[in-house]
Amino acid sequence: MMHESHNDEVIEQLNRQFALAGMARFEPGEGGLVRLNVDFPTAQADIYLHGAHVTHYRRHDSPPLLFTSACSEFNRETPIRGGVPVIFPWFGPRSGHPSAPLHGLARTRKWSVESVRISPDGVVACFTLASDAETRDLWPHDFSLRYSVTVGASLGLSLQVQNTCQRSFTFEEALHTYLAVGDVRNVEIEGLSDIEYIDKTDNQARKRQKDSSLRIAGETDRVYLGTQDECVVHDPAMNRRIRVGKEGSGTTVVWNPWIAKSKALSDFGDEEWPKMLCIETANVVDNAIELAPGQTHLMRARITAENL
Ligand code: TA6
């Protein structure tokens, strides 16, 4: 754990540079990790420098939109469980590298703050992460990431990847969003009908969803490929629908661990699975992105709650 006084100095310095009086300021979060707290008349959010991880977002007229596990770790080595993990440069296990961390390296690194500003859409916080010797040991390419989070009537997420080395590389990415739902057994997910998906609960079998909407009735882990469509989660228990719109993303992942998988996750409560549903905005497998030297790619998600 970083020494308290050093952490305080870091927070003081960040607030001198970036705090917006009465709207956004840095503070010690869970586990002493530094987080940006945004709180103004429209909405509030918490964003940790660890992984540039949004753990909380709500509009003031609506319950929290994101789920974060009560059992999540908050330390420099472990990804936070819940909110919006930023996944880069591979999704899931890294093929050919069994000891590589699941879901890449970005979500367990400390990101830098580039700016915190007011825009017509709300408070916009921008974070950056660049490759270094440690990341090159894990993934032998140079990159620069820029992630901007817009806290307003919607939650806006924008991940820009730049290839800063002399050779092309291919990467996967995901905004692994954990939505808060009233009861996952009663939600309906629209926007995925007639889309091919990989069923990770059935030996990666490739299938096509025939039903117009998806209901969750067991462990669900589906990678929908070649879709740019918005997903709408109808949540009658919370009397709302949640729209997950996107740009620059060809993949949507739907995940709920259900009972057995929840018990197997040490940082996830056994009884938490009915309260969450991951609708992930991604580019993975067939939709992985190849970048030439100097090229950039932008992926955006926009998450909005609408009361029924
Ligand atoms: O996006 C779904 C998934 O790939 C699941 O297979 C499950 O592993 C989940 O991500 C959580 O992964 P994590 O590494 O955060 O435990």
Short mmCIF file of C-alpha atoms and ligand atoms in Angstrom, two decimals:
data_model
loop_
_atom_site.label_atom_id
_atom_site.label_comp_id
_atom_site.label_asym_id
_atom_site.label_seq_id
_atom_site.Cartn_x
_atom_site.Cartn_y
_atom_site.Cartn_z
CA MET A 1 0.00 0.00 0.00
CA MET A 2 1.35 3.41 -0.93
CA HIS A 3 2.41 5.38 2.18
CA GLU A 4 -0.53 7.53 3.34
CA SER A 5 1.33 10.87 3.19
CA HIS A 6 2.57 10.18 -0.34
CA ASN A 7 -0.97 9.33 -1.41
CA ASP A 8 -2.22 12.58 0.15
CA GLU A 9 0.44 14.54 -1.71
CA VAL A 10 -0.56 12.88 -4.99
CA ILE A 11 -4.22 13.72 -4.35
CA GLU A 12 -3.39 17.31 -3.41
CA GLN A 13 -1.37 17.73 -6.59
CA LEU A 14 -4.14 16.23 -8.74
CA ASN A 15 -6.73 18.52 -7.17
CA ARG A 16 -4.53 21.56 -7.70
CA GLN A 17 -4.25 20.65 -11.37
CA PHE A 18 -7.67 19.21 -12.23
CA ALA A 19 -10.35 19.69 -9.54
CA LEU A 20 -13.54 21.51 -10.64
CA ALA A 21 -14.96 23.33 -7.57
CA GLY A 22 -18.20 21.72 -6.40
CA MET A 23 -18.19 19.19 -9.27
CA ALA A 24 -15.10 17.01 -9.47
CA ARG A 25 -12.25 16.26 -7.11
CA PHE A 26 -9.76 13.46 -6.37
CA GLU A 27 -9.98 11.59 -3.08
CA PRO A 28 -8.76 8.39 -1.42
CA GLY A 29 -11.12 5.57 -2.51
CA GLU A 30 -11.47 1.95 -1.39
CA GLY A 31 -8.18 0.38 -0.39
CA GLY A 32 -6.60 3.84 -0.46
CA LEU A 33 -6.64 3.84 -4.28
CA VAL A 34 -6.98 7.31 -5.79
CA ARG A 35 -10.34 8.04 -7.39
CA LEU A 36 -12.03 10.98 -9.08
CA ASN A 37 -15.43 11.75 -7.56
CA VAL A 38 -17.77 13.61 -9.91
CA ASP A 39 -20.92 15.01 -8.29
CA PHE A 40 -23.01 17.78 -9.80
CA PRO A 41 -26.74 18.49 -10.22
CA THR A 42 -27.21 16.06 -13.12
CA ALA A 43 -25.20 13.00 -12.15
CA GLN A 44 -22.44 11.48 -10.04
CA ALA A 45 -19.66 8.98 -10.70
CA ASP A 46 -16.47 7.48 -9.27
CA ILE A 47 -13.49 6.74 -11.52
CA TYR A 48 -10.34 5.06 -10.15
CA LEU A 49 -6.91 5.79 -11.64
CA HIS A 50 -6.34 2.03 -11.21
CA GLY A 51 -7.47 0.77 -14.60
CA ALA A 52 -9.23 4.11 -15.33
CA HIS A 53 -12.06 2.12 -13.81
CA VAL A 54 -15.55 3.65 -13.55
CA THR A 55 -17.05 1.95 -10.49
CA HIS A 56 -20.15 4.08 -9.99
CA TYR A 57 -22.48 6.18 -12.11
CA ARG A 58 -26.00 7.44 -11.52
CA ARG A 59 -28.20 10.26 -12.71
CA HIS A 60 -29.71 11.95 -9.68
CA ASP A 61 -33.22 11.01 -10.78
CA SER A 62 -32.38 7.32 -11.14
CA PRO A 63 -30.79 4.45 -9.13
CA PRO A 64 -27.15 3.54 -9.84
CA LEU A 65 -26.65 2.26 -13.38
CA LEU A 66 -23.53 0.16 -12.68
CA PHE A 67 -22.99 -2.87 -10.45
CA THR A 68 -19.79 -3.21 -8.41
CA SER A 69 -19.36 -6.28 -6.22
CA ALA A 70 -19.32 -5.82 -2.45
CA CYS A 71 -16.54 -8.44 -2.49
CA SER A 72 -14.31 -6.62 -5.00
CA GLU A 73 -10.63 -6.26 -4.20
CA PHE A 74 -9.18 -2.75 -4.29
CA ASN A 75 -5.42 -3.10 -4.67
CA ARG A 76 -2.83 -2.44 -7.35
CA GLU A 77 -2.49 -6.05 -8.45
CA THR A 78 -6.14 -7.04 -8.92
CA PRO A 79 -8.85 -5.80 -11.31
CA ILE A 80 -11.85 -4.18 -9.63
CA ARG A 81 -14.93 -6.47 -9.92
CA GLY A 82 -17.77 -4.54 -11.50
CA GLY A 83 -18.26 -1.08 -12.99
CA VAL A 84 -16.55 -0.80 -16.40
CA PRO A 85 -13.24 -2.69 -16.67
CA VAL A 86 -11.19 -1.45 -19.65
CA ILE A 87 -9.97 -4.51 -21.53
CA PHE A 88 -6.90 -4.18 -23.82
CA PRO A 89 -5.01 -5.63 -25.79
CA TRP A 90 -6.54 -9.15 -25.53
CA PHE A 91 -9.92 -10.44 -24.35
CA GLY A 92 -10.21 -13.41 -21.99
CA PRO A 93 -7.17 -15.72 -21.90
CA ARG A 94 -4.30 -14.75 -24.25
CA SER A 95 -3.98 -17.51 -26.84
CA GLY A 96 -0.56 -19.18 -26.63
CA HIS A 97 0.27 -17.47 -23.30
CA PRO A 98 -1.44 -19.49 -20.54
CA SER A 99 0.24 -17.46 -17.76
CA ALA A 100 -0.84 -14.07 -19.16
CA PRO A 101 -3.46 -12.19 -17.06
CA LEU A 102 -7.07 -12.62 -18.19
CA HIS A 103 -8.46 -9.67 -20.19
CA GLY A 104 -5.16 -7.96 -20.93
CA LEU A 105 -3.06 -5.48 -18.98
CA ALA A 106 -4.92 -2.11 -19.05
CA ARG A 107 -7.33 -2.78 -16.19
CA THR A 108 -4.55 -3.36 -13.63
CA ARG A 109 -2.33 -0.42 -14.50
CA LYS A 110 -2.36 3.06 -13.02
CA TRP A 111 -3.54 5.50 -15.69
CA SER A 112 -2.55 9.17 -15.84
CA VAL A 113 -4.96 12.11 -15.80
CA GLU A 114 -4.92 14.23 -18.95
CA SER A 115 -7.83 16.59 -18.22
CA VAL A 116 -11.07 17.14 -16.30
CA ARG A 117 -13.42 19.66 -17.91
CA ILE A 118 -17.03 20.74 -18.27
CA SER A 119 -18.78 20.14 -21.61
CA PRO A 120 -22.41 20.53 -22.76
CA ASP A 121 -22.79 16.76 -22.12
CA GLY A 122 -21.45 16.90 -18.55
CA VAL A 123 -18.10 16.49 -16.81
CA VAL A 124 -15.50 14.90 -19.13
CA ALA A 125 -12.45 13.23 -17.55
CA CYS A 126 -9.65 12.01 -19.82
CA PHE A 127 -7.09 9.38 -18.83
CA THR A 128 -4.05 8.06 -20.69
CA LEU A 129 -1.92 4.91 -20.63
CA ALA A 130 1.21 4.36 -22.70
CA SER A 131 3.31 1.23 -23.22
CA ASP A 132 6.48 0.83 -21.17
CA ALA A 133 9.08 -1.86 -20.45
CA GLU A 134 6.64 -3.75 -18.21
CA THR A 135 3.85 -3.79 -20.79
CA ARG A 136 6.32 -4.76 -23.51
CA ASP A 137 7.26 -7.81 -21.43
CA LEU A 138 3.58 -8.77 -21.48
CA TRP A 139 2.81 -7.63 -25.05
CA PRO A 140 5.67 -6.72 -27.40
CA HIS A 141 4.16 -3.61 -29.02
CA ASP A 142 4.12 0.13 -28.32
CA PHE A 143 0.75 1.83 -27.94
CA SER A 144 -0.91 4.90 -26.49
CA LEU A 145 -4.43 4.76 -25.02
CA ARG A 146 -6.71 7.71 -24.36
CA TYR A 147 -9.93 7.02 -22.47
CA SER A 148 -12.52 9.71 -21.89
CA VAL A 149 -15.46 9.35 -19.51
CA THR A 150 -18.42 11.73 -19.83
CA VAL A 151 -20.62 11.97 -16.73
CA GLY A 152 -23.96 13.55 -17.61
CA ALA A 153 -27.50 12.52 -18.50
CA SER A 154 -25.79 9.44 -20.01
CA LEU A 155 -22.50 7.73 -19.24
CA GLY A 156 -20.22 8.24 -22.27
CA LEU A 157 -17.09 6.09 -22.69
CA SER A 158 -14.56 6.59 -25.48
CA LEU A 159 -11.42 4.48 -25.91
CA GLN A 160 -8.82 5.56 -28.47
CA VAL A 161 -5.95 3.20 -29.30
CA GLN A 162 -2.89 4.44 -31.19
CA ASN A 163 -0.11 2.29 -32.64
CA THR A 164 3.10 4.13 -31.66
CA CYS A 165 5.56 1.53 -32.94
CA GLN A 166 7.05 0.78 -36.35
CA ARG A 167 5.12 -2.43 -37.00
CA SER A 168 1.41 -3.16 -37.38
CA PHE A 169 -0.31 -4.92 -34.51
CA THR A 170 -3.69 -6.54 -33.97
CA PHE A 171 -5.50 -6.02 -30.67
CA GLU A 172 -8.76 -6.85 -28.92
CA GLU A 173 -10.61 -4.43 -26.65
CA ALA A 174 -13.74 -4.25 -24.51
CA LEU A 175 -15.59 -1.89 -22.22
CA HIS A 176 -16.72 -4.71 -19.94
CA THR A 177 -19.76 -2.94 -18.46
CA TYR A 178 -21.52 -4.45 -15.42
CA LEU A 179 -25.08 -3.07 -15.45
CA ALA A 180 -27.13 -2.97 -12.22
CA VAL A 181 -30.47 -4.76 -12.75
CA GLY A 182 -33.35 -5.57 -10.39
CA ASP A 183 -33.42 -9.30 -11.18
CA VAL A 184 -31.53 -10.72 -14.15
CA ARG A 185 -34.13 -13.53 -14.41
CA ASN A 186 -36.75 -10.95 -15.42
CA VAL A 187 -34.82 -8.78 -17.87
CA GLU A 188 -35.16 -8.91 -21.66
CA ILE A 189 -32.31 -7.89 -23.94
CA GLU A 190 -33.16 -6.53 -27.40
CA GLY A 191 -30.81 -5.81 -30.28
CA LEU A 192 -29.13 -9.17 -30.82
CA SER A 193 -31.66 -11.09 -32.92
CA ASP A 194 -30.29 -12.96 -35.94
CA ILE A 195 -26.67 -12.21 -34.89
CA GLU A 196 -24.01 -14.94 -34.86
CA TYR A 197 -22.47 -15.57 -31.47
CA ILE A 198 -19.84 -17.75 -29.79
CA ASP A 199 -21.39 -19.65 -26.88
CA LYS A 200 -18.63 -19.87 -24.25
CA THR A 201 -20.83 -22.11 -22.10
CA ASP A 202 -21.01 -24.67 -24.95
CA ASN A 203 -17.39 -25.25 -26.03
CA GLN A 204 -17.20 -22.02 -28.01
CA ALA A 205 -19.88 -23.30 -30.40
CA ARG A 206 -20.94 -20.75 -33.04
CA LYS A 207 -24.71 -20.21 -33.10
CA ARG A 208 -27.21 -17.62 -34.29
CA GLN A 209 -29.84 -16.06 -32.00
CA LYS A 210 -33.27 -16.72 -33.47
CA ASP A 211 -35.44 -15.07 -30.80
CA SER A 212 -36.04 -11.34 -31.07
CA SER A 213 -35.00 -10.85 -27.43
CA LEU A 214 -32.66 -12.71 -25.05
CA ARG A 215 -33.63 -13.79 -21.55
CA ILE A 216 -31.15 -15.05 -18.94
CA ALA A 217 -32.06 -18.47 -17.50
CA GLY A 218 -28.64 -19.83 -16.59
CA GLU A 219 -24.92 -19.04 -16.90
CA THR A 220 -24.73 -16.92 -20.03
CA ASP A 221 -21.47 -16.04 -21.80
CA ARG A 222 -22.04 -15.06 -25.43
CA VAL A 223 -19.75 -13.17 -27.83
CA TYR A 224 -21.99 -11.66 -30.56
CA LEU A 225 -19.97 -10.92 -33.68
CA GLY A 226 -20.38 -8.38 -36.49
CA THR A 227 -23.00 -6.19 -34.79
CA GLN A 228 -23.00 -2.42 -34.50
CA ASP A 229 -26.48 -2.33 -33.02
CA GLU A 230 -27.65 -0.77 -29.79
CA CYS A 231 -28.73 -3.16 -27.03
CA VAL A 232 -31.73 -2.34 -24.87
CA VAL A 233 -32.12 -4.04 -21.49
CA HIS A 234 -35.73 -3.99 -20.26
CA ASP A 235 -35.71 -4.20 -16.45
CA PRO A 236 -39.26 -4.26 -15.07
CA ALA A 237 -38.10 -4.82 -11.48
CA MET A 238 -36.33 -1.43 -11.55
CA ASN A 239 -39.02 0.07 -13.77
CA ARG A 240 -36.48 1.15 -16.39
CA ARG A 241 -34.78 0.28 -19.61
CA ILE A 242 -31.05 0.72 -20.18
CA ARG A 243 -29.75 1.58 -23.65
CA VAL A 244 -26.19 0.59 -24.54
CA GLY A 245 -25.37 2.40 -27.78
CA LYS A 246 -21.97 2.14 -29.47
CA GLU A 247 -19.71 3.32 -32.30
CA GLY A 248 -16.57 1.65 -33.64
CA SER A 249 -17.47 -1.68 -32.05
CA GLY A 250 -18.30 -4.89 -33.94
CA THR A 251 -18.77 -7.17 -30.93
CA THR A 252 -21.26 -7.26 -28.07
CA VAL A 253 -20.61 -9.64 -25.16
CA VAL A 254 -23.40 -10.74 -22.79
CA TRP A 255 -22.39 -12.33 -19.48
CA ASN A 256 -24.02 -13.45 -16.28
CA PRO A 257 -22.13 -15.99 -14.11
CA TRP A 258 -25.31 -17.46 -12.54
CA ILE A 259 -25.00 -19.64 -9.42
CA ALA A 260 -22.00 -22.01 -9.77
CA LYS A 261 -19.66 -19.51 -11.48
CA SER A 262 -20.52 -16.87 -8.85
CA LYS A 263 -19.44 -19.29 -6.10
CA ALA A 264 -16.18 -19.91 -7.97
CA LEU A 265 -15.30 -16.19 -8.10
CA SER A 266 -13.57 -15.12 -4.86
CA ASP A 267 -14.27 -11.41 -5.48
CA PHE A 268 -17.95 -11.83 -6.31
CA GLY A 269 -20.71 -12.52 -3.78
CA ASP A 270 -22.55 -15.86 -4.07
CA GLU A 271 -25.89 -14.00 -4.03
CA GLU A 272 -24.95 -11.08 -6.30
CA TRP A 273 -25.60 -12.67 -9.71
CA PRO A 274 -29.33 -11.68 -9.95
CA LYS A 275 -28.33 -8.02 -9.56
CA MET A 276 -25.97 -7.70 -12.50
CA LEU A 277 -25.73 -8.19 -16.26
CA CYS A 278 -22.67 -7.49 -18.39
CA ILE A 279 -23.40 -5.89 -21.78
CA GLU A 280 -19.92 -5.33 -23.14
CA THR A 281 -18.94 -3.05 -26.02
CA ALA A 282 -15.99 -4.72 -27.75
CA ASN A 283 -13.90 -5.72 -30.74
CA VAL A 284 -12.77 -9.31 -30.22
CA VAL A 285 -12.13 -12.58 -32.16
CA ASP A 286 -13.33 -11.99 -35.77
CA ASN A 287 -13.70 -8.26 -34.96
CA ALA A 288 -10.15 -7.77 -33.60
CA ILE A 289 -8.56 -4.58 -34.99
CA GLU A 290 -5.32 -4.31 -36.97
CA LEU A 291 -3.53 -0.97 -36.69
CA ALA A 292 -0.71 0.23 -38.95
CA PRO A 293 2.12 2.30 -37.41
CA GLY A 294 0.78 5.72 -36.28
CA GLN A 295 -2.88 4.71 -36.91
CA THR A 296 -5.58 5.22 -34.29
CA HIS A 297 -8.93 3.47 -33.61
CA LEU A 298 -11.84 4.84 -31.59
CA MET A 299 -14.53 2.80 -29.84
CA ARG A 300 -17.41 4.50 -28.00
CA ALA A 301 -20.23 3.39 -25.71
CA ARG A 302 -23.12 5.48 -24.45
CA ILE A 303 -25.18 4.06 -21.60
CA THR A 304 -28.52 5.67 -20.79
CA ALA A 305 -31.25 4.76 -18.29
CA GLU A 306 -34.88 5.55 -19.17
CA ASN A 307 -37.59 5.27 -16.53
CA LEU A 308 -40.59 3.25 -17.84
O1 TA6 B 1 -16.90 -11.12 -20.67
C1 TA6 B 1 -17.27 -12.36 -20.09
C2 TA6 B 1 -16.00 -13.01 -19.52
O2 TA6 B 1 -15.05 -13.23 -20.53
C3 TA6 B 1 -16.41 -14.31 -18.82
O3 TA6 B 1 -15.96 -15.44 -19.52
C4 TA6 B 1 -15.77 -14.17 -17.42
O4 TA6 B 1 -14.46 -14.67 -17.45
C5 TA6 B 1 -15.82 -12.66 -17.27
O5 TA6 B 1 -15.41 -12.15 -18.53
C6 TA6 B 1 -15.06 -12.09 -16.11
O6 TA6 B 1 -13.68 -12.19 -16.34
P1 TA6 B 1 -12.72 -11.70 -15.14
O7 TA6 B 1 -11.33 -11.90 -15.65
O8 TA6 B 1 -13.05 -10.26 -14.87
O9 TA6 B 1 -13.09 -12.58 -13.97
#
